[in-house]
PDB file of C-alpha atoms in Angstrom:
ATOM      1  CA  MET A   1      10.006 144.347 304.445  1.00 93.00           C
ATOM      2  CA  THR A   2      13.168 144.826 302.400  1.00 97.00           C
ATOM      3  CA  LEU A   3      13.562 146.998 299.294  1.00 98.00           C
ATOM      4  CA  GLU A   4      15.730 146.477 296.223  1.00 98.00           C
ATOM      5  CA  LEU A   5      16.339 149.283 293.715  1.00 98.00           C
ATOM      6  CA  LEU A   6      16.532 148.120 290.070  1.00 98.00           C
ATOM      7  CA  VAL A   7      18.566 150.681 288.099  1.00 98.00           C
ATOM      8  CA  SER A   8      18.909 150.877 284.307  1.00 96.00           C
ATOM      9  CA  CYS A   9      21.830 152.989 283.088  1.00 95.00           C
ATOM     10  CA  VAL A  10      24.226 153.538 280.201  1.00 93.00           C
ATOM     11  CA  SER A  11      28.046 153.559 280.491  1.00 93.00           C
ATOM     12  CA  LYS A  12      28.210 154.613 284.139  1.00 95.00           C
ATOM     13  CA  ASP A  13      30.791 154.172 286.893  1.00 96.00           C
ATOM     14  CA  VAL A  14      28.559 152.226 289.266  1.00 97.00           C
ATOM     15  CA  HIS A  15      30.614 153.141 292.338  1.00 97.00           C
ATOM     16  CA  GLU A  16      30.021 156.825 291.631  1.00 97.00           C
ATOM     17  CA  LEU A  17      26.397 156.228 290.618  1.00 97.00           C
ATOM     18  CA  VAL A  18      25.371 154.794 294.003  1.00 98.00           C
ATOM     19  CA  LYS A  19      26.653 157.997 295.593  1.00 97.00           C
ATOM     20  CA  THR A  20      25.035 160.486 293.213  1.00 97.00           C
ATOM     21  CA  MET A  21      21.686 158.642 293.355  1.00 98.00           C
ATOM     22  CA  ASN A  22      21.831 158.527 297.185  1.00 98.00           C
ATOM     23  CA  ILE A  23      21.112 154.787 297.207  1.00 98.00           C
ATOM     24  CA  GLU A  24      20.173 153.620 300.722  1.00 97.00           C
ATOM     25  CA  SER A  25      18.866 150.125 299.943  1.00 98.00           C
ATOM     26  CA  ASP A  26      19.962 146.964 298.202  1.00 98.00           C
ATOM     27  CA  ALA A  27      20.262 147.556 294.456  1.00 98.00           C
ATOM     28  CA  ILE A  28      20.779 145.776 291.156  1.00 98.00           C
ATOM     29  CA  ILE A  29      22.364 148.005 288.521  1.00 98.00           C
ATOM     30  CA  VAL A  30      22.244 146.937 284.867  1.00 97.00           C
ATOM     31  CA  ASN A  31      24.790 148.985 282.948  1.00 96.00           C
ATOM     32  CA  GLN A  32      24.571 149.068 279.143  1.00 94.00           C
ATOM     33  CA  LYS A  33      28.156 149.407 277.879  1.00 92.00           C
ATOM     34  CA  SER A  34      30.751 147.819 275.605  1.00 88.00           C
ATOM     35  CA  ASP A  35      31.640 144.779 277.717  1.00 90.00           C
ATOM     36  CA  TYR A  36      30.214 142.116 280.009  1.00 95.00           C
ATOM     37  CA  SER A  37      31.011 142.061 283.720  1.00 95.00           C
ATOM     38  CA  PHE A  38      29.576 141.171 287.130  1.00 96.00           C
ATOM     39  CA  GLU A  39      30.404 142.735 290.480  1.00 96.00           C
ATOM     40  CA  GLN A  40      28.970 142.768 293.988  1.00 97.00           C
ATOM     41  CA  PHE A  41      29.977 145.239 296.671  1.00 97.00           C
ATOM     42  CA  ASP A  42      28.757 146.802 299.903  1.00 97.00           C
ATOM     43  CA  PHE A  43      27.599 150.407 300.020  1.00 97.00           C
ATOM     44  CA  GLY A  44      26.430 151.789 303.348  1.00 95.00           C
ATOM     45  CA  GLY A  45      25.600 148.307 304.595  1.00 97.00           C
ATOM     46  CA  ASN A  46      23.531 147.504 301.494  1.00 97.00           C
ATOM     47  CA  ARG A  47      24.178 144.855 298.831  1.00 98.00           C
ATOM     48  CA  ILE A  48      24.919 146.299 295.382  1.00 98.00           C
ATOM     49  CA  THR A  49      24.952 143.978 292.363  1.00 98.00           C
ATOM     50  CA  ALA A  50      26.291 145.498 289.140  1.00 97.00           C
ATOM     51  CA  LEU A  51      25.856 143.826 285.758  1.00 96.00           C
ATOM     52  CA  SER A  52      27.334 145.169 282.506  1.00 96.00           C
ATOM     53  CA  MET A  53      25.888 144.018 279.178  1.00 95.00           C
ATOM     54  CA  GLN A  54      26.257 145.003 275.527  1.00 93.00           C
ATOM     55  CA  GLU A  55      22.650 144.420 274.462  1.00 91.00           C
ATOM     56  CA  LYS A  56      20.565 147.587 274.094  1.00 89.00           C
ATOM     57  CA  GLY A  57      17.094 148.400 275.370  1.00 90.00           C
ATOM     58  CA  VAL A  58      15.768 149.665 278.682  1.00 92.00           C
ATOM     59  CA  GLY A  59      13.047 146.990 278.693  1.00 92.00           C
ATOM     60  CA  LEU A  60      15.765 144.338 278.553  1.00 93.00           C
ATOM     61  CA  SER A  61      17.717 146.091 281.310  1.00 94.00           C
ATOM     62  CA  ARG A  62      14.686 146.215 283.607  1.00 95.00           C
ATOM     63  CA  THR A  63      13.788 142.579 282.954  1.00 94.00           C
ATOM     64  CA  THR A  64      17.389 141.486 283.526  1.00 95.00           C
ATOM     65  CA  ALA A  65      17.371 143.171 286.931  1.00 96.00           C
ATOM     66  CA  LEU A  66      13.895 141.940 287.833  1.00 94.00           C
ATOM     67  CA  GLN A  67      14.774 138.311 287.160  1.00 93.00           C
ATOM     68  CA  ARG A  68      17.543 138.587 289.750  1.00 95.00           C
ATOM     69  CA  ALA A  69      15.578 140.437 292.446  1.00 96.00           C
ATOM     70  CA  THR A  70      15.272 138.752 295.845  1.00 95.00           C
ATOM     71  CA  ASP A  71      14.026 141.451 298.262  1.00 97.00           C
ATOM     72  CA  ASP A  72      10.355 141.829 299.235  1.00 98.00           C
ATOM     73  CA  ILE A  73       9.791 145.009 297.211  1.00 98.00           C
ATOM     74  CA  VAL A  74      11.450 146.208 294.008  1.00 98.00           C
ATOM     75  CA  LEU A  75      11.575 149.846 292.897  1.00 98.00           C
ATOM     76  CA  PHE A  76      12.478 150.562 289.275  1.00 98.00           C
ATOM     77  CA  SER A  77      14.822 153.440 288.535  1.00 97.00           C
ATOM     78  CA  ASP A  78      16.933 155.294 285.962  1.00 95.00           C
ATOM     79  CA  GLU A  79      20.426 156.734 286.302  1.00 94.00           C
ATOM     80  CA  ASP A  80      19.217 160.344 286.598  1.00 94.00           C
ATOM     81  CA  ILE A  81      17.061 159.925 289.718  1.00 96.00           C
ATOM     82  CA  VAL A  82      18.333 161.233 293.077  1.00 97.00           C
ATOM     83  CA  TYR A  83      16.475 159.768 296.050  1.00 98.00           C
ATOM     84  CA  GLU A  84      15.291 161.409 299.228  1.00 97.00           C
ATOM     85  CA  SER A  85      16.993 160.240 302.398  1.00 97.00           C
ATOM     86  CA  GLY A  86      14.724 157.602 303.918  1.00 97.00           C
ATOM     87  CA  TYR A  87      13.077 156.631 300.608  1.00 98.00           C
ATOM     88  CA  SER A  88      13.362 152.933 301.452  1.00 98.00           C
ATOM     89  CA  ASP A  89      11.248 153.376 304.594  1.00 98.00           C
ATOM     90  CA  MET A  90       8.750 155.545 302.670  1.00 98.00           C
ATOM     91  CA  VAL A  91       8.207 152.797 300.100  1.00 98.00           C
ATOM     92  CA  THR A  92       7.927 149.883 302.519  1.00 98.00           C
ATOM     93  CA  LYS A  93       5.624 151.904 304.796  1.00 98.00           C
ATOM     94  CA  ALA A  94       3.267 152.547 301.871  1.00 98.00           C
ATOM     95  CA  PHE A  95       3.010 148.808 301.219  1.00 98.00           C
ATOM     96  CA  GLU A  96       2.372 148.133 304.906  1.00 98.00           C
ATOM     97  CA  GLU A  97      -0.418 150.734 304.889  1.00 97.00           C
ATOM     98  CA  ASN A  98      -1.922 149.320 301.658  1.00 97.00           C
ATOM     99  CA  PRO A  99      -1.732 145.538 302.114  1.00 97.00           C
ATOM    100  CA  LYS A 100      -4.019 144.810 299.136  1.00 96.00           C
ATOM    101  CA  ALA A 101      -1.824 146.736 296.686  1.00 98.00           C
ATOM    102  CA  ASP A 102       0.493 144.661 294.502  1.00 98.00           C
ATOM    103  CA  ILE A 103       1.973 147.739 292.804  1.00 98.00           C
ATOM    104  CA  ILE A 104       2.296 151.252 294.240  1.00 98.00           C
ATOM    105  CA  LEU A 105       3.208 154.341 292.209  1.00 98.00           C
ATOM    106  CA  PHE A 106       5.168 157.154 293.889  1.00 98.00           C
ATOM    107  CA  ASN A 107       5.835 160.794 293.051  1.00 98.00           C
ATOM    108  CA  VAL A 108       9.198 161.785 291.594  1.00 97.00           C
ATOM    109  CA  VAL A 109       9.879 165.469 290.894  1.00 96.00           C
ATOM    110  CA  VAL A 110      10.722 166.200 287.239  1.00 93.00           C
ATOM    111  CA  GLU A 111      10.914 169.285 285.041  1.00 87.00           C
ATOM    112  CA  GLU A 112       7.507 170.743 284.213  1.00 81.00           C
ATOM    113  CA  ASP A 113       7.696 169.959 280.487  1.00 75.00           C
ATOM    114  CA  ARG A 114       8.373 166.281 281.230  1.00 79.00           C
ATOM    115  CA  ARG A 115       5.799 165.772 283.965  1.00 86.00           C
ATOM    116  CA  THR A 116       3.052 163.336 282.987  1.00 88.00           C
ATOM    117  CA  TYR A 117       1.462 162.792 286.424  1.00 94.00           C
ATOM    118  CA  TRP A 118       1.336 163.963 290.024  1.00 96.00           C
ATOM    119  CA  THR A 119      -0.531 162.233 292.826  1.00 97.00           C
ATOM    120  CA  ASP A 120      -2.216 164.368 295.511  1.00 97.00           C
ATOM    121  CA  ALA A 121      -4.327 161.641 297.147  1.00 97.00           C
ATOM    122  CA  VAL A 122      -4.357 157.848 297.389  1.00 97.00           C
ATOM    123  CA  LYS A 123      -6.168 156.395 294.371  1.00 97.00           C
ATOM    124  CA  SER A 124      -6.537 153.259 292.278  1.00 97.00           C
ATOM    125  CA  VAL A 125      -5.013 153.089 288.810  1.00 97.00           C
ATOM    126  CA  HIS A 126      -6.915 151.624 285.853  1.00 95.00           C
ATOM    127  CA  TRP A 127      -6.301 150.757 282.187  1.00 92.00           C
ATOM    128  CA  TRP A 128      -7.367 154.194 280.942  1.00 91.00           C
ATOM    129  CA  ASN A 129      -4.843 156.145 283.059  1.00 92.00           C
ATOM    130  CA  CYS A 130      -1.937 153.729 283.614  1.00 93.00           C
ATOM    131  CA  GLY A 131      -0.104 155.109 280.568  1.00 89.00           C
ATOM    132  CA  ARG A 132       0.968 158.322 282.319  1.00 91.00           C
ATOM    133  CA  TYR A 133       3.236 156.715 284.931  1.00 96.00           C
ATOM    134  CA  PRO A 134       6.985 156.282 284.232  1.00 94.00           C
ATOM    135  CA  ALA A 135       8.965 153.250 285.323  1.00 95.00           C
ATOM    136  CA  TYR A 136      10.802 155.179 288.046  1.00 96.00           C
ATOM    137  CA  SER A 137       7.488 155.682 289.867  1.00 97.00           C
ATOM    138  CA  ILE A 138       6.779 151.932 290.065  1.00 98.00           C
ATOM    139  CA  ALA A 139       7.347 149.729 293.120  1.00 98.00           C
ATOM    140  CA  VAL A 140       6.095 146.133 293.220  1.00 98.00           C
ATOM    141  CA  ARG A 141       5.806 143.170 295.547  1.00 98.00           C
ATOM    142  CA  THR A 142       8.495 140.919 294.064  1.00 97.00           C
ATOM    143  CA  LYS A 143       6.743 137.651 294.906  1.00 96.00           C
ATOM    144  CA  ARG A 144       3.570 138.700 293.071  1.00 95.00           C
ATOM    145  CA  LEU A 145       5.520 139.544 289.924  1.00 94.00           C
ATOM    146  CA  HIS A 146       7.273 136.206 289.986  1.00 93.00           C
ATOM    147  CA  GLU A 147       3.987 134.394 290.620  1.00 95.00           C
ATOM    148  CA  VAL A 148       2.310 135.811 287.516  1.00 96.00           C
ATOM    149  CA  GLY A 149       5.482 135.883 285.387  1.00 94.00           C
ATOM    150  CA  LEU A 150       5.267 139.588 284.591  1.00 94.00           C
ATOM    151  CA  THR A 151       8.289 141.218 282.910  1.00 93.00           C
ATOM    152  CA  TYR A 152       8.973 144.204 280.640  1.00 94.00           C
ATOM    153  CA  HIS A 153       8.338 144.108 276.893  1.00 91.00           C
ATOM    154  CA  LEU A 154      11.675 144.021 275.047  1.00 91.00           C
ATOM    155  CA  TRP A 155      10.466 145.916 271.955  1.00 92.00           C
ATOM    156  CA  PHE A 156       9.635 149.152 273.777  1.00 92.00           C
ATOM    157  CA  GLY A 157      11.663 151.778 275.644  1.00 88.00           C
ATOM    158  CA  GLY A 158      14.916 153.684 275.048  1.00 86.00           C
ATOM    159  CA  GLY A 159      17.367 151.725 272.904  1.00 84.00           C
ATOM    160  CA  ALA A 160      14.706 149.278 271.649  1.00 88.00           C
ATOM    161  CA  LEU A 161      12.738 149.123 268.361  1.00 90.00           C
ATOM    162  CA  TYR A 162      10.149 151.570 269.709  1.00 92.00           C
ATOM    163  CA  SER A 163      11.470 154.444 271.791  1.00 88.00           C
ATOM    164  CA  CYS A 164       8.866 154.597 274.572  1.00 87.00           C
ATOM    165  CA  GLY A 165       6.205 152.672 276.448  1.00 91.00           C
ATOM    166  CA  GLU A 166       7.791 149.760 278.289  1.00 94.00           C
ATOM    167  CA  ASP A 167       6.427 151.177 281.556  1.00 95.00           C
ATOM    168  CA  SER A 168       2.860 151.655 280.230  1.00 95.00           C
ATOM    169  CA  LEU A 169       2.758 148.128 278.793  1.00 96.00           C
ATOM    170  CA  PHE A 170       4.088 146.752 282.084  1.00 96.00           C
ATOM    171  CA  LEU A 171       1.279 148.368 284.098  1.00 97.00           C
ATOM    172  CA  ASN A 172      -1.345 147.490 281.492  1.00 96.00           C
ATOM    173  CA  GLU A 173      -0.324 143.842 281.539  1.00 96.00           C
ATOM    174  CA  ALA A 174      -0.283 143.863 285.353  1.00 97.00           C
ATOM    175  CA  LEU A 175      -3.923 144.971 285.361  1.00 97.00           C
ATOM    176  CA  LYS A 176      -4.852 142.227 282.869  1.00 96.00           C
ATOM    177  CA  LEU A 177      -3.211 139.696 285.188  1.00 97.00           C
ATOM    178  CA  GLY A 178      -5.364 140.901 288.083  1.00 97.00           C
ATOM    179  CA  LEU A 179      -2.770 142.854 290.045  1.00 98.00           C
ATOM    180  CA  LYS A 180      -4.028 145.819 292.065  1.00 98.00           C
ATOM    181  CA  ILE A 181      -2.292 149.135 291.368  1.00 98.00           C
ATOM    182  CA  MET A 182      -2.463 152.204 293.592  1.00 98.00           C
ATOM    183  CA  ALA A 183      -0.875 155.663 293.466  1.00 98.00           C
ATOM    184  CA  VAL A 184       0.092 157.479 296.662  1.00 98.00           C
ATOM    185  CA  PRO A 185       1.043 161.126 297.432  1.00 98.00           C
ATOM    186  CA  VAL A 186       4.539 160.226 298.608  1.00 98.00           C
ATOM    187  CA  THR A 187       7.561 161.895 296.981  1.00 98.00           C
ATOM    188  CA  ILE A 188      10.669 159.702 297.011  1.00 98.00           C
ATOM    189  CA  GLY A 189      13.107 161.587 294.771  1.00 97.00           C
ATOM    190  CA  LYS A 190      13.742 163.923 291.885  1.00 97.00           C
ATOM    191  CA  GLU A 191      15.036 163.721 288.342  1.00 94.00           C
ATOM    192  CA  VAL A 192      18.371 165.458 287.827  1.00 90.00           C
ATOM    193  CA  THR A 193      18.047 168.571 285.663  1.00 73.00           C
ATOM    194  CA  ARG A 194      20.288 168.146 282.645  1.00 61.00           C
ATOM    195  CA  THR A 195      22.772 170.848 281.763  1.00 55.00           C
ATOM    196  CA  GLU A 196      22.380 172.655 278.457  1.00 42.00           C
ATOM    197  CA  GLY A 197      23.572 170.466 275.586  1.00 43.00           C
ATOM    198  CA  GLU A 198      23.584 167.273 277.655  1.00 54.00           C
ATOM    199  CA  ALA A 199      21.682 164.502 275.868  1.00 53.00           C
ATOM    200  CA  SER A 200      19.391 162.028 277.593  1.00 58.00           C
ATOM    201  CA  THR A 201      20.376 158.379 277.299  1.00 56.00           C
ATOM    202  CA  TRP A 202      16.744 157.389 276.689  1.00 62.00           C
ATOM    203  CA  PHE A 203      14.839 160.437 275.336  1.00 69.00           C
ATOM    204  CA  SER A 204      15.563 162.143 271.977  1.00 74.00           C
ATOM    205  CA  GLY A 205      12.827 164.772 271.974  1.00 82.00           C
ATOM    206  CA  TYR A 206       9.341 165.085 270.503  1.00 89.00           C
ATOM    207  CA  ASN A 207      10.391 164.201 266.970  1.00 92.00           C
ATOM    208  CA  GLU A 208       8.745 162.166 264.192  1.00 94.00           C
ATOM    209  CA  LYS A 209       9.962 158.855 265.604  1.00 94.00           C
ATOM    210  CA  PHE A 210       8.556 159.735 269.024  1.00 93.00           C
ATOM    211  CA  PHE A 211       5.013 160.184 267.663  1.00 96.00           C
ATOM    212  CA  TYR A 212       5.232 157.208 265.298  1.00 96.00           C
ATOM    213  CA  ASP A 213       6.450 154.933 268.100  1.00 95.00           C
ATOM    214  CA  ARG A 214       3.731 156.284 270.388  1.00 95.00           C
ATOM    215  CA  GLY A 215       1.199 155.229 267.761  1.00 96.00           C
ATOM    216  CA  VAL A 216       2.569 151.682 267.781  1.00 96.00           C
ATOM    217  CA  LEU A 217       2.397 151.685 271.564  1.00 95.00           C
ATOM    218  CA  TYR A 218      -1.220 152.868 271.603  1.00 95.00           C
ATOM    219  CA  TYR A 219      -2.239 150.015 269.304  1.00 95.00           C
ATOM    220  CA  TYR A 220      -0.842 147.474 271.789  1.00 94.00           C
ATOM    221  CA  LEU A 221      -2.226 149.336 274.786  1.00 93.00           C
ATOM    222  CA  TYR A 222      -5.729 150.201 273.586  1.00 93.00           C
ATOM    223  CA  GLY A 223      -6.511 148.232 270.417  1.00 92.00           C
ATOM    224  CA  LYS A 224      -9.625 149.637 268.710  1.00 93.00           C
ATOM    225  CA  LEU A 225      -9.685 152.543 271.166  1.00 94.00           C
ATOM    226  CA  ALA A 226      -6.271 153.766 269.976  1.00 94.00           C
ATOM    227  CA  PRO A 227      -7.725 156.661 267.852  1.00 95.00           C
ATOM    228  CA  ILE A 228      -9.700 157.989 270.837  1.00 95.00           C
ATOM    229  CA  MET A 229      -6.703 157.732 273.186  1.00 94.00           C
ATOM    230  CA  THR A 230      -4.468 159.359 270.553  1.00 95.00           C
ATOM    231  CA  PHE A 231      -6.819 162.349 270.387  1.00 95.00           C
ATOM    232  CA  ARG A 232      -6.911 162.541 274.199  1.00 93.00           C
ATOM    233  CA  PHE A 233      -3.103 162.338 274.463  1.00 93.00           C
ATOM    234  CA  LEU A 234      -2.364 164.993 271.850  1.00 95.00           C
ATOM    235  CA  ARG A 235      -5.081 167.367 273.006  1.00 93.00           C
ATOM    236  CA  LYS A 236      -3.740 167.274 276.555  1.00 89.00           C
ATOM    237  CA  ASN A 237      -0.040 167.590 275.632  1.00 89.00           C
ATOM    238  CA  ARG A 238      -0.037 169.651 272.434  1.00 91.00           C
ATOM    239  CA  ALA A 239       1.315 172.810 274.121  1.00 90.00           C
ATOM    240  CA  VAL A 240       4.463 170.972 275.211  1.00 87.00           C
ATOM    241  CA  MET A 241       4.891 168.280 272.551  1.00 91.00           C
ATOM    242  CA  CYS A 242       3.722 170.010 269.368  1.00 92.00           C
ATOM    243  CA  LYS A 243       6.174 172.912 269.185  1.00 92.00           C
ATOM    244  CA  ASP A 244       8.370 171.550 266.383  1.00 91.00           C
ATOM    245  CA  ILE A 245       5.840 169.168 264.847  1.00 95.00           C
ATOM    246  CA  SER A 246       2.278 170.371 264.338  1.00 95.00           C
ATOM    247  CA  TYR A 247      -0.696 168.782 266.058  1.00 96.00           C
ATOM    248  CA  ALA A 248      -2.013 167.552 262.686  1.00 96.00           C
ATOM    249  CA  GLU A 249       1.314 165.989 261.718  1.00 96.00           C
ATOM    250  CA  ALA A 250       1.724 164.376 265.150  1.00 96.00           C
ATOM    251  CA  LYS A 251      -1.743 162.850 264.820  1.00 96.00           C
ATOM    252  CA  LYS A 252      -0.886 161.567 261.337  1.00 96.00           C
ATOM    253  CA  LEU A 253       2.345 159.992 262.605  1.00 96.00           C
ATOM    254  CA  MET A 254       0.602 158.245 265.514  1.00 96.00           C
ATOM    255  CA  LYS A 255      -2.108 156.944 263.196  1.00 96.00           C
ATOM    256  CA  ARG A 256       0.548 155.623 260.824  1.00 95.00           C
ATOM    257  CA  GLY A 257       2.419 153.898 263.644  1.00 95.00           C
ATOM    258  CA  ALA A 258      -0.744 152.189 264.884  1.00 95.00           C
ATOM    259  CA  LYS A 259      -1.473 150.968 261.364  1.00 94.00           C
ATOM    260  CA  GLU A 260       2.005 149.794 260.302  1.00 93.00           C
ATOM    261  CA  ARG A 261       3.441 148.533 263.623  1.00 91.00           C
ATOM    262  CA  THR A 262       6.932 148.168 262.130  1.00 92.00           C
ATOM    263  CA  PRO A 263      10.171 149.949 263.095  1.00 88.00           C
ATOM    264  CA  TRP A 264      10.323 153.618 262.108  1.00 89.00           C
ATOM    265  CA  ASN A 265      11.491 154.453 258.619  1.00 81.00           C
ATOM    266  CA  GLY A 266      11.271 158.167 257.898  1.00 78.00           C
ATOM    267  CA  ASP A 267      11.324 157.607 254.131  1.00 67.00           C
ATOM    268  CA  ARG A 268       8.255 155.392 254.141  1.00 58.00           C
ATOM    269  CA  LYS A 269       4.997 157.250 253.476  1.00 52.00           C
TER     270      LYS A 269
END
């Protein structure tokens, strides 16, 4: 099996990025910046394809990379992930050991206040718990994705209309299409800890837009069950997410997002 890393980034020097991320496999890097360009180069015996595009949205970046993937397995990634040496073998080995799995979710170490999951034992993933896994945990059999025509939703994710959820919608749609998803206790990398004052390219904090957009997402993920899943989400994460915005206000914002399903406008009540 061969592995291709699909990286979404913003205004990066791709030649430096492959070094800092410790890329040891083929990779397609989609770089959101002010111009359009295409480049291919060799890095450590691996094929690196770098695309620059002006259009915004991480969902678009991931889909752009996915449509060009040719290796057996694809692993989605962001610019702030640093991979363990040997990660390519870890991922392909997991697929060899789980031949019925179409998608496998891996552990990536992140800061405690951003951690939404951790896998301690091999398990199946279902519609009610697929929303906790970020895109950088997801590896997929490329042929299966192309067979069912699965891509990322362009409305959701950093830089898009709604600031989060492209990964949750991707996994949810995969389940609807009959793909089998498993999570394994294999750690393949870590998220770089940001220095004080350094802003994330995709995440702006637990603000009003975050909760409103999450409400929109929950409507598309869960339909009539959105109120129940909203309660579950906020109850579980209130200690971390409800420091600046109260639990009651966060719940109100999510309810409003699920009802309106239009881009955030802070002046609209």
